[in-house]
XYZ file of C-alpha atoms in Angstrom:
662
model
C 10.523 -45.485 -53.979
C 11.901 -42.471 -55.931
C 12.566 -44.516 -59.024
C 9.083 -45.826 -59.001
C 7.721 -42.160 -58.709
C 9.672 -41.074 -61.619
C 8.532 -44.028 -63.797
C 4.961 -43.074 -63.024
C 5.593 -39.480 -63.985
C 7.302 -40.504 -67.331
C 4.088 -42.717 -68.116
C 1.876 -39.771 -67.285
C 3.783 -37.462 -69.704
C 3.806 -40.060 -72.497
C 0.043 -40.492 -72.093
C -0.377 -36.745 -71.972
C 1.629 -36.184 -75.098
C -0.316 -39.003 -76.777
C -3.699 -37.329 -75.950
C -2.292 -33.983 -77.139
C -1.111 -35.543 -80.344
C -4.380 -37.207 -80.947
C -6.206 -33.995 -80.063
C -4.010 -32.098 -82.555
C -4.595 -34.620 -85.352
C -8.386 -34.461 -84.578
C -8.349 -30.540 -84.378
C -6.222 -30.694 -87.731
C -8.802 -32.950 -89.230
C -11.636 -30.821 -88.215
C -9.951 -27.783 -89.512
C -9.128 -29.569 -92.818
C -12.958 -30.638 -92.930
C -13.991 -27.223 -92.262
C -11.757 -25.692 -94.984
C -12.875 -28.137 -97.375
C -16.507 -27.679 -96.575
C -16.068 -23.843 -96.796
C -14.243 -24.173 -99.934
C -16.915 -26.338 -101.454
C -19.716 -24.307 -100.097
C -18.120 -21.080 -101.009
C -17.361 -22.147 -104.598
C -20.964 -23.199 -104.804
C -22.006 -19.732 -103.796
C -19.531 -17.950 -105.661
C -20.413 -19.639 -108.960
C -23.819 -18.020 -108.781
C -22.306 -14.410 -108.332
C -20.830 -13.902 -111.905
C -21.146 -15.033 -115.349
C -17.877 -15.066 -117.291
C -19.639 -15.052 -120.630
C -21.240 -11.760 -120.029
C -17.744 -10.059 -119.702
C -15.241 -8.907 -122.067
C -11.624 -8.463 -121.078
C -10.433 -4.991 -120.718
C -8.482 -3.464 -123.543
C -5.094 -3.111 -121.983
C -3.543 -2.231 -125.366
C -0.286 -3.437 -127.066
C 2.242 -1.599 -129.096
C 2.430 -1.702 -132.820
C 5.942 -1.933 -134.468
C 7.002 -0.574 -137.907
C 9.866 -1.980 -139.806
C 11.614 -1.136 -143.174
C 11.206 -3.353 -146.339
C 14.036 -5.489 -144.943
C 12.544 -5.640 -141.653
C 14.981 -3.159 -139.750
C 13.008 -1.661 -136.889
C 11.825 1.749 -137.518
C 9.988 2.472 -134.083
C 6.926 1.759 -132.052
C 3.360 3.131 -132.325
C 2.525 3.081 -128.580
C -0.838 2.153 -127.335
C -1.896 3.585 -123.948
C 0.405 0.968 -122.430
C 3.529 -0.533 -123.808
C 2.853 -4.164 -124.146
C 4.112 -7.194 -126.215
C 2.542 -10.516 -125.179
C 4.707 -13.572 -125.154
C 4.227 -17.290 -124.791
C 5.453 -18.717 -121.297
C 8.176 -20.760 -123.210
C 9.676 -17.374 -124.351
C 10.023 -15.854 -120.984
C 12.945 -16.781 -118.829
C 12.066 -19.407 -116.203
C 13.501 -17.331 -113.634
C 10.538 -14.619 -113.909
C 7.553 -17.008 -113.533
C 9.516 -18.831 -110.558
C 10.188 -15.611 -108.941
C 6.697 -14.187 -109.505
C 5.158 -17.474 -107.785
C 7.741 -17.333 -104.956
C 6.812 -13.702 -104.039
C 3.161 -13.329 -104.995
C 1.499 -16.794 -104.673
C 3.844 -19.618 -103.268
C 1.092 -22.245 -103.263
C 0.167 -21.351 -106.950
C 0.929 -24.994 -107.920
C -1.019 -26.581 -105.191
C -4.275 -24.626 -104.523
C -7.016 -23.876 -106.748
C -8.542 -20.498 -107.929
C -8.586 -19.371 -104.221
C -6.037 -20.162 -101.608
C -8.053 -20.884 -98.438
C -4.933 -21.358 -96.218
C -3.588 -18.150 -97.539
C -6.948 -16.318 -96.826
C -7.002 -17.637 -93.175
C -3.422 -16.760 -92.677
C -3.835 -13.214 -93.934
C -7.074 -12.898 -91.836
C -4.922 -13.972 -88.700
C -2.058 -11.456 -89.589
C -4.389 -8.712 -90.247
C -6.421 -9.209 -87.182
C -3.478 -9.495 -84.975
C -1.828 -6.323 -86.219
C -4.972 -4.340 -86.244
C -4.682 -3.410 -89.918
C -4.143 -4.884 -93.335
C -0.754 -6.075 -93.683
C -1.302 -9.130 -95.979
C -3.480 -10.070 -98.722
C -4.664 -13.422 -99.503
C -5.154 -12.977 -103.425
C -3.951 -15.701 -105.772
C -2.315 -15.147 -109.041
C -5.781 -16.040 -110.539
C -7.447 -13.441 -108.744
C -4.886 -10.853 -109.653
C -5.242 -11.726 -113.287
C -8.957 -11.447 -112.985
C -8.455 -8.041 -111.476
C -6.250 -6.892 -114.323
C -8.335 -8.521 -117.119
C -11.894 -8.058 -116.213
C -12.344 -5.845 -113.450
C -9.751 -3.040 -113.450
C -11.081 -1.540 -110.104
C -8.443 -1.161 -107.452
C -11.054 -0.482 -104.638
C -11.155 -3.050 -101.797
C -14.959 -3.566 -101.495
C -16.719 -6.663 -100.618
C -18.765 -6.919 -103.695
C -15.769 -6.554 -105.842
C -13.842 -9.197 -104.046
C -16.773 -11.456 -104.235
C -17.094 -10.862 -108.035
C -13.124 -11.320 -108.303
C -13.343 -14.623 -106.517
C -16.205 -15.829 -108.542
C -14.440 -14.997 -111.952
C -11.190 -16.456 -110.489
C -13.156 -19.799 -110.023
C -14.558 -19.854 -113.399
C -11.475 -18.802 -115.267
C -9.472 -21.758 -113.141
C -12.057 -24.266 -114.538
C -11.445 -23.179 -118.105
C -7.528 -22.528 -118.136
C -4.385 -24.494 -116.855
C -2.089 -23.114 -114.301
C 0.424 -22.484 -117.061
C -2.031 -20.659 -119.129
C -3.054 -18.617 -116.249
C 0.508 -17.711 -115.227
C 1.474 -16.851 -118.670
C -1.638 -14.479 -119.091
C -0.740 -12.858 -115.699
C 2.819 -12.293 -116.809
C 1.537 -10.701 -120.173
C -0.861 -8.279 -118.179
C 0.835 -7.372 -114.979
C 1.887 -3.783 -114.470
C 5.555 -3.241 -113.782
C 5.795 0.490 -113.865
C 6.892 3.073 -116.319
C 4.035 2.334 -118.731
C 5.361 -1.273 -118.913
C 2.642 -3.877 -118.934
C 3.925 -7.567 -119.457
C 7.125 -9.318 -118.851
C 8.374 -8.499 -122.493
C 7.701 -4.630 -122.081
C 9.100 -4.544 -118.614
C 12.322 -6.359 -119.775
C 12.861 -3.983 -122.523
C 12.098 -0.922 -120.365
C 14.573 -1.684 -117.463
C 17.164 -3.962 -119.266
C 17.055 -3.341 -123.017
C 16.722 -6.988 -123.586
C 13.805 -9.384 -124.396
C 12.154 -11.348 -121.551
C 13.760 -14.531 -122.693
C 17.175 -13.194 -121.676
C 16.489 -12.089 -118.236
C 18.988 -13.130 -115.599
C 17.978 -14.438 -112.209
C 18.712 -11.121 -110.403
C 16.808 -9.085 -113.272
C 13.870 -11.631 -113.074
C 13.798 -11.027 -109.320
C 13.826 -7.353 -109.697
C 10.803 -7.426 -112.112
C 8.951 -9.837 -109.868
C 9.097 -7.430 -107.107
C 7.697 -4.506 -108.962
C 3.973 -5.314 -109.145
C 3.306 -4.939 -105.404
C 4.191 -1.108 -105.700
C 5.754 -0.264 -109.005
C 6.314 3.362 -108.085
C 7.797 2.640 -104.594
C 10.107 -0.084 -106.160
C 10.897 2.043 -109.227
C 14.650 1.090 -109.642
C 15.439 4.128 -111.883
C 14.024 6.202 -109.310
C 14.479 4.364 -105.845
C 17.349 2.172 -106.329
C 17.766 1.232 -102.741
C 14.151 0.397 -102.233
C 14.210 -1.770 -105.469
C 17.523 -3.575 -104.334
C 15.792 -4.365 -100.858
C 12.796 -5.738 -102.694
C 14.669 -7.635 -105.286
C 16.590 -9.438 -102.355
C 13.286 -10.052 -100.618
C 12.083 -11.994 -103.749
C 15.576 -13.941 -104.058
C 14.903 -15.054 -100.416
C 11.428 -16.193 -101.124
C 12.923 -18.252 -104.080
C 15.270 -19.876 -101.718
C 12.543 -20.596 -99.333
C 10.312 -22.163 -101.781
C 13.273 -24.150 -103.238
C 13.639 -22.634 -106.652
C 17.322 -21.503 -105.893
C 20.080 -22.920 -103.666
C 21.598 -21.095 -100.677
C 24.927 -20.632 -102.731
C 22.917 -18.984 -105.561
C 21.103 -16.768 -103.074
C 24.189 -15.556 -101.563
C 25.654 -14.886 -104.910
C 22.622 -13.082 -106.273
C 21.979 -10.826 -103.386
C 25.608 -9.553 -103.825
C 24.796 -8.201 -107.383
C 23.845 -4.910 -108.429
C 20.619 -3.930 -110.077
C 22.069 -4.476 -113.568
C 19.822 -1.731 -115.053
C 20.162 -0.761 -118.740
C 17.053 1.445 -119.604
C 15.829 0.786 -122.968
C 14.628 3.234 -125.544
C 12.688 0.665 -127.665
C 9.442 2.406 -126.879
C 10.754 5.994 -127.562
C 13.497 5.695 -130.028
C 12.615 6.415 -133.801
C 14.564 5.897 -136.871
C 13.675 7.919 -139.776
C 11.155 9.946 -137.848
C 9.469 11.858 -140.779
C 8.752 8.684 -142.629
C 7.728 6.984 -139.517
C 5.248 9.885 -138.685
C 3.620 9.866 -141.991
C 3.618 5.984 -142.058
C 1.580 6.007 -138.733
C -0.769 8.556 -139.991
C -1.369 6.352 -142.855
C -1.812 3.261 -140.584
C -4.214 5.081 -138.416
C -6.588 6.225 -141.207
C -6.521 3.107 -143.467
C -9.985 1.675 -143.192
C -8.777 -1.901 -144.037
C -6.865 -1.791 -140.772
C -9.070 0.716 -138.803
C -8.410 3.224 -136.145
C -9.522 1.066 -133.130
C -7.090 -1.734 -134.099
C -4.217 0.746 -134.184
C -5.401 2.389 -130.930
C -5.296 -0.885 -129.081
C -2.190 -1.991 -130.796
C -0.510 -5.179 -131.836
C 0.007 -4.917 -135.666
C 3.482 -5.589 -137.014
C 3.797 -3.327 -140.067
C 6.413 -3.910 -142.806
C 6.668 -0.518 -144.535
C 7.779 0.463 -148.040
C 10.915 2.304 -146.899
C 14.174 1.185 -148.417
C 17.288 2.012 -146.158
C 19.623 1.923 -148.936
C 17.742 4.540 -151.044
C 17.287 6.460 -147.948
C 20.843 6.557 -147.215
C 21.706 7.539 -150.792
C 19.038 10.355 -150.631
C 20.584 11.769 -147.560
C 24.016 11.484 -148.959
C 22.884 13.126 -152.245
C 21.508 16.182 -150.540
C 24.197 16.669 -147.825
C 26.876 16.445 -150.485
C 25.344 19.396 -152.275
C 24.138 21.325 -149.600
C 26.855 21.191 -146.882
C 27.138 24.611 -145.432
C 25.082 25.336 -142.293
C 23.442 28.484 -143.873
C 22.239 26.569 -146.968
C 18.592 26.122 -147.519
C 16.672 22.864 -146.663
C 15.762 20.127 -149.168
C 13.335 17.243 -149.249
C 13.383 14.161 -151.553
C 10.674 11.659 -152.104
C 10.878 8.493 -154.282
C 7.943 6.337 -155.297
C 7.648 2.937 -157.057
C 5.469 3.784 -160.140
C 4.044 0.426 -160.308
C 2.546 0.269 -156.734
C 2.708 3.747 -155.046
C 5.204 2.194 -152.522
C 7.266 5.226 -150.953
C 10.866 3.938 -151.073
C 12.683 7.022 -149.740
C 11.545 10.182 -147.960
C 14.008 12.704 -146.613
C 13.902 16.281 -145.413
C 17.106 17.979 -144.560
C 18.349 21.030 -142.897
C 22.185 21.578 -143.225
C 22.190 23.497 -139.855
C 20.865 20.017 -138.192
C 18.237 22.035 -136.532
C 15.203 19.876 -135.780
C 11.874 20.988 -137.516
C 8.366 20.490 -136.149
C 6.925 19.364 -139.303
C 7.712 17.104 -142.377
C 8.903 19.190 -145.397
C 8.216 16.243 -147.542
C 4.685 15.776 -146.673
C 3.559 19.056 -145.079
C 5.487 21.773 -146.742
C 3.150 23.059 -149.443
C 5.591 25.215 -151.642
C 5.334 26.865 -154.957
C 5.926 24.300 -157.559
C 7.010 26.576 -160.459
C 7.229 24.946 -163.903
C 7.189 21.488 -162.472
C 3.472 21.788 -162.603
C 3.441 22.508 -166.375
C 3.111 18.731 -167.325
C -0.138 18.606 -165.488
C -1.367 21.367 -168.034
C 0.107 19.373 -170.997
C -1.311 16.217 -169.892
C -4.720 18.014 -169.745
C -4.181 19.162 -173.349
C -2.980 15.916 -174.662
C -5.942 14.128 -172.961
C -8.413 16.514 -174.815
C -6.889 15.724 -178.146
C -4.263 18.342 -178.578
C -1.027 17.435 -180.463
C 2.609 17.961 -179.248
C 3.350 19.504 -182.549
C 0.884 22.288 -181.976
C 2.603 25.667 -182.349
C 2.488 28.774 -180.251
C 4.361 32.030 -180.381
C 6.207 32.722 -177.099
C 6.888 36.369 -176.560
C 9.002 37.639 -173.620
C 5.768 38.963 -172.079
C 2.061 38.644 -172.469
C -1.083 40.170 -171.076
C -3.857 37.567 -171.175
C -7.385 38.954 -170.600
C -9.997 36.194 -170.183
C -12.659 35.802 -167.625
C -10.861 32.656 -166.135
C -7.455 34.150 -166.129
C -7.843 37.793 -165.433
C -6.827 39.178 -161.987
C -7.607 42.222 -159.994
C -5.878 44.325 -162.582
C -8.148 42.999 -165.388
C -5.520 40.891 -167.210
C -2.930 38.488 -166.217
C 0.656 39.520 -166.979
C 2.922 36.591 -167.757
C 6.851 36.855 -168.328
C 9.251 34.380 -169.513
C 12.210 33.466 -167.354
C 14.767 36.405 -167.745
C 12.294 37.901 -170.225
C 13.720 36.008 -173.200
C 11.644 35.772 -176.260
C 10.590 32.081 -177.012
C 9.511 32.606 -180.750
C 7.250 30.185 -182.487
C 7.691 26.661 -181.322
C 5.708 23.406 -180.744
C 4.492 22.108 -177.390
C 7.393 19.856 -177.409
C 9.968 22.635 -177.466
C 7.956 24.739 -175.227
C 8.022 21.997 -172.658
C 11.930 21.381 -173.037
C 12.618 25.072 -172.586
C 9.860 25.854 -170.062
C 8.147 28.823 -171.895
C 5.834 30.570 -169.546
C 3.972 32.531 -172.141
C 3.101 29.478 -174.348
C 1.911 27.515 -171.336
C -0.265 30.511 -170.224
C -2.063 30.513 -173.678
C -2.469 26.868 -173.416
C -4.233 26.832 -170.114
C -6.457 29.604 -171.419
C -7.457 27.498 -174.167
C -8.036 24.308 -172.445
C -9.500 25.867 -169.223
C -8.288 26.177 -165.766
C -10.999 23.830 -164.202
C -9.833 21.151 -166.504
C -6.390 21.528 -165.410
C -7.390 21.471 -161.563
C -9.325 18.253 -162.003
C -6.519 16.582 -163.703
C -4.183 17.558 -161.160
C -6.378 15.946 -158.572
C -6.533 12.801 -160.541
C -2.878 12.545 -160.932
C -2.239 12.833 -157.135
C -2.750 16.309 -155.796
C -4.676 15.859 -152.685
C -5.434 19.529 -151.837
C -9.049 20.520 -152.114
C -9.837 22.659 -155.213
C -10.535 26.232 -153.911
C -8.442 25.927 -150.938
C -5.898 28.754 -150.346
C -3.308 26.447 -151.864
C -5.363 25.650 -154.877
C -7.355 28.637 -156.052
C -8.924 28.908 -159.454
C -6.547 30.931 -161.351
C -4.609 30.411 -164.591
C -1.348 31.068 -162.877
C -1.279 27.523 -161.398
C 0.310 26.198 -164.698
C 3.121 28.347 -163.850
C 3.379 26.953 -160.150
C 1.694 29.755 -158.239
C 0.123 27.140 -156.204
C 1.716 25.215 -153.204
C 1.962 21.377 -153.128
C 4.104 19.043 -151.229
C 7.084 17.045 -152.469
C 5.130 13.852 -151.813
C 2.084 15.077 -153.808
C 4.368 16.199 -156.749
C 6.211 12.710 -156.767
C 2.814 11.100 -156.949
C 1.938 13.076 -160.113
C 5.214 12.026 -161.588
C 4.910 8.514 -160.469
C 1.632 8.514 -162.411
C 3.371 9.644 -165.538
C 5.910 6.928 -165.031
C 3.310 4.104 -164.522
C 1.855 4.864 -168.018
C -0.977 6.873 -166.711
C -2.186 4.579 -163.698
C -2.523 6.234 -160.579
C -1.421 4.441 -157.349
C -1.925 6.595 -154.033
C 1.326 6.775 -152.044
C 1.766 3.567 -149.873
C 3.629 3.355 -146.553
C 3.381 -0.316 -145.884
C 3.820 -3.589 -147.693
C 1.595 -5.519 -145.402
C 0.405 -5.430 -141.833
C 0.276 -8.338 -139.529
C -2.372 -8.178 -136.837
C -1.710 -9.124 -133.115
C -2.395 -12.866 -133.970
C 0.390 -12.865 -136.475
C -1.841 -13.188 -139.697
C -1.754 -10.638 -142.425
C -4.758 -8.330 -142.177
C -7.000 -8.834 -145.090
C -6.570 -6.227 -147.875
C -3.435 -4.792 -146.161
C -0.831 -6.330 -148.675
C 0.687 -3.748 -151.232
C -1.195 -4.025 -154.696
C -0.230 -3.287 -158.116
C -3.906 -2.366 -158.926
C -4.417 1.142 -159.613
C -6.871 3.725 -161.237
C -6.116 4.561 -164.850
C -6.286 8.369 -165.240
C -4.475 8.981 -168.572
C -4.574 6.925 -171.601
C -1.449 4.701 -172.169
C -0.741 6.793 -175.382
C -1.072 10.195 -173.610
C 1.186 9.104 -170.829
C 3.707 7.989 -173.548
C 3.517 11.344 -175.392
C 3.884 13.261 -172.182
C 6.808 11.154 -171.270
C 8.246 11.721 -174.923
C 7.909 15.442 -174.166
C 9.506 15.448 -170.852
C 12.588 13.422 -172.063
C 13.423 16.516 -174.297
C 13.766 18.482 -170.967
C 16.593 16.250 -169.862
C 18.091 15.716 -173.363
C 18.309 19.287 -174.409
C 16.183 21.646 -172.225
C 16.468 23.107 -168.798
C 17.123 19.852 -167.083
C 20.165 18.509 -168.709
C 22.037 18.204 -165.365
C 19.759 15.369 -164.357
C 20.661 13.189 -167.330
C 21.777 9.589 -166.459
C 23.923 8.801 -169.527
C 22.396 6.066 -171.835
C 19.462 5.445 -169.405
C 16.308 7.222 -170.556
C 14.973 9.916 -168.155
C 12.061 12.075 -168.248
C 11.424 15.073 -165.949
C 10.841 18.830 -165.476
C 12.483 21.617 -163.705
C 10.462 24.052 -161.532
C 11.576 27.548 -160.319
C 9.103 29.840 -158.205
C 8.972 33.588 -158.441
C 12.120 35.467 -156.846
C 13.816 32.079 -156.747
C 12.071 31.144 -153.242
C 11.585 27.400 -154.508
C 13.399 25.286 -156.711
C 12.478 21.767 -158.027
C 13.433 18.990 -160.080
C 10.918 16.097 -160.673
C 11.899 13.127 -162.764
C 11.620 9.517 -163.463
C 12.803 6.346 -165.083
C 10.438 3.431 -165.698
C 11.243 1.901 -162.165
C 11.386 4.929 -160.006
C 10.122 8.519 -159.782
C 11.751 11.176 -157.517
C 11.122 14.855 -156.694
C 13.797 17.126 -155.162
C 12.660 20.298 -153.633
C 15.174 23.075 -152.433
C 14.302 26.038 -150.353
C 14.160 27.964 -146.946
C 11.686 26.312 -144.624
C 9.397 29.310 -144.234
C 10.121 30.602 -147.881
C 11.668 33.853 -146.288
C 14.944 33.852 -148.206
C 15.498 33.802 -151.974
C 17.948 31.260 -153.303
C 20.512 33.345 -154.307
C 24.504 32.630 -154.094
C 24.012 28.960 -152.769
C 27.009 26.722 -152.973
C 28.378 28.982 -155.941
C 25.202 29.181 -157.884
C 24.100 32.893 -158.182
C 20.286 32.020 -158.774
C 19.172 28.582 -157.826
C 16.724 27.315 -160.600
C 15.315 23.715 -160.904
C 18.016 22.883 -163.457
C 20.923 23.704 -160.958
C 21.148 22.310 -157.459
C 17.673 20.285 -157.557
C 18.742 18.618 -160.798
C 22.262 18.013 -159.330
C 20.945 16.410 -156.283
C 18.466 14.334 -158.303
C 21.182 13.055 -160.571
C 23.646 12.247 -157.556
C 20.700 10.274 -155.888
C 19.138 8.361 -158.975
C 22.573 7.412 -160.145
C 23.008 5.216 -157.248
C 19.299 4.395 -156.799
C 18.879 2.778 -160.076
C 22.367 2.097 -161.050
C 22.096 -1.468 -160.671
C 18.830 -1.901 -162.371
C 18.391 -2.793 -165.900
C 18.208 -0.117 -168.349
C 14.567 0.108 -169.534
C 13.000 2.198 -172.242
C 9.722 4.064 -171.865
C 6.763 2.930 -173.952
C 6.987 4.264 -177.625
C 4.471 7.123 -178.131
C 2.218 7.462 -181.273
C 2.701 11.254 -182.116
C 0.398 11.102 -185.300
C -2.853 12.481 -185.039
C -4.322 14.914 -182.609
C -5.732 18.329 -183.162
C -3.092 21.057 -184.013
C -3.955 24.118 -181.899
C -2.079 27.197 -182.002
C -1.554 30.542 -180.314
C -0.176 33.860 -181.935
C 0.933 35.502 -178.596
C -1.835 37.915 -179.170
C -4.263 36.442 -176.626
C -7.298 37.869 -175.021
C -10.715 39.435 -175.180
C -9.668 42.928 -175.239
C -6.060 43.167 -176.359
C -2.473 42.229 -175.333
C 0.684 43.895 -174.897
C 4.371 42.865 -175.215
C 7.026 44.869 -173.622
């Protein structure tokens, strides 16, 4: 009887379990039907709440990179955010796996919205009494980053977010959505996207991330500051291990890999890709050129993405630095700057400024230091005279000192008092010899004859960018003797125009620029097209005169043996600045030497009592150019037709009301 009763109880329990099972299945079916209905209905409603075509993605920005002419990285032009987009195939597989595991485990199963996740989050939040879990999908996060950019949790924003997510999901595959998310998401420390994060925290590309490194990055977007591994390593380690457990739970890694990975350290190696600069002075000038170039546009640079191949040649840069440091090697020595330009294109091949003390300067001596040019300006006056038809065989008398009294040249004293270097008497000589020996009193007479305004306009045409009338470029005849202040870059540009046969090419910082899409931006390639400012024969005559400076005049220390060289020395008043600017057909280079603020005269420097342009600057120029063009074929300058032209003369007794010679 007892057995019969047990049998009846077992049958009742089985029946009850069957009823419960059927009920559970029925309830599950109803819930699934309700979810499907809700999903369908909500999608129909959501679709009417936004229009994807009316929206433009937010400009998140992207870094621009500058490289040398052989593609060595110089540095980064940062956008507001550090970012380098990559294809999903170029990201370590561990990162998308870790991201999906911790952010959206059902990413590969659900659509734009995860209704199960929403219900689960709702239950958790209601049971806890506050928000502890979100129901957003990776697609929704992408929409938030890409189109909305508003972190506020409002109903209207969530509806718009869900609507946009639904429409994006219809247009893109899951892989495309995941790739975009990994390229947009914020990982902290100004790093947006996987590549920037990998460079920032591990000094490596995203393709080489290890499992534990990928897990660390995947855990950052939820709270980048809280989990910042450089600031809060313990919190970052706990979060990383949480991600690793999520990967194991979702079958991305095995139990043994989980155990091994959670025992590892953070493996941090903070990177300097976005802050490290090579050749900072050239880099700074190049980025200014990039920003102001209308072919590229300020907005494109601001948003970032270009890859720039610059004109800088690291071999020449190294030679320039070695040349100046081998001559000026005492900490108390003056500073120096060297600029080299390819005359055929305007490409700046080397740019060095140097302080023997090693002290860092806040400005670029090569591009910003406007220093008295001394007699290195005289070829501009000569070019003006030759362009107006004067002959190199014109003769002038060059006394040791001369007072010139003309409306253009007169100073506050009523006359212009000109002295030769060391007050020597030049005697009567041609413009050829006056150039070779840099006779001040003859060039003073020359500018008085041809007019200071004409010389100023010639200077502007040849490459001087300073506006006429500015404090560095006032209307005064003394400009022919270098009373004005110009930069080494400007002066090299002038001499590069001489070297190119009279065709001016503005100094160029880059050979080409690729946009963010990888295509070369139209018009950004380095061009040989320039603007003719001197006739070919005037340029050849000028070069012929400047060759005499190196062959027999003040610049013999710059000679390069059998290789033809043209150039000019320059020495400022009281020996505050010293220059040598010269060229061969393939390369033009200027060397400037002086103290950064012009506060000290160049006396007793490296065994030289008075540093004139023909001493240390010419020696540095020679040391640099010997290596710079040593492997290039020897080229001759174009022959000059010296016949013809007007013979002008000056007696050394020049002026409206008299003259005096001490």
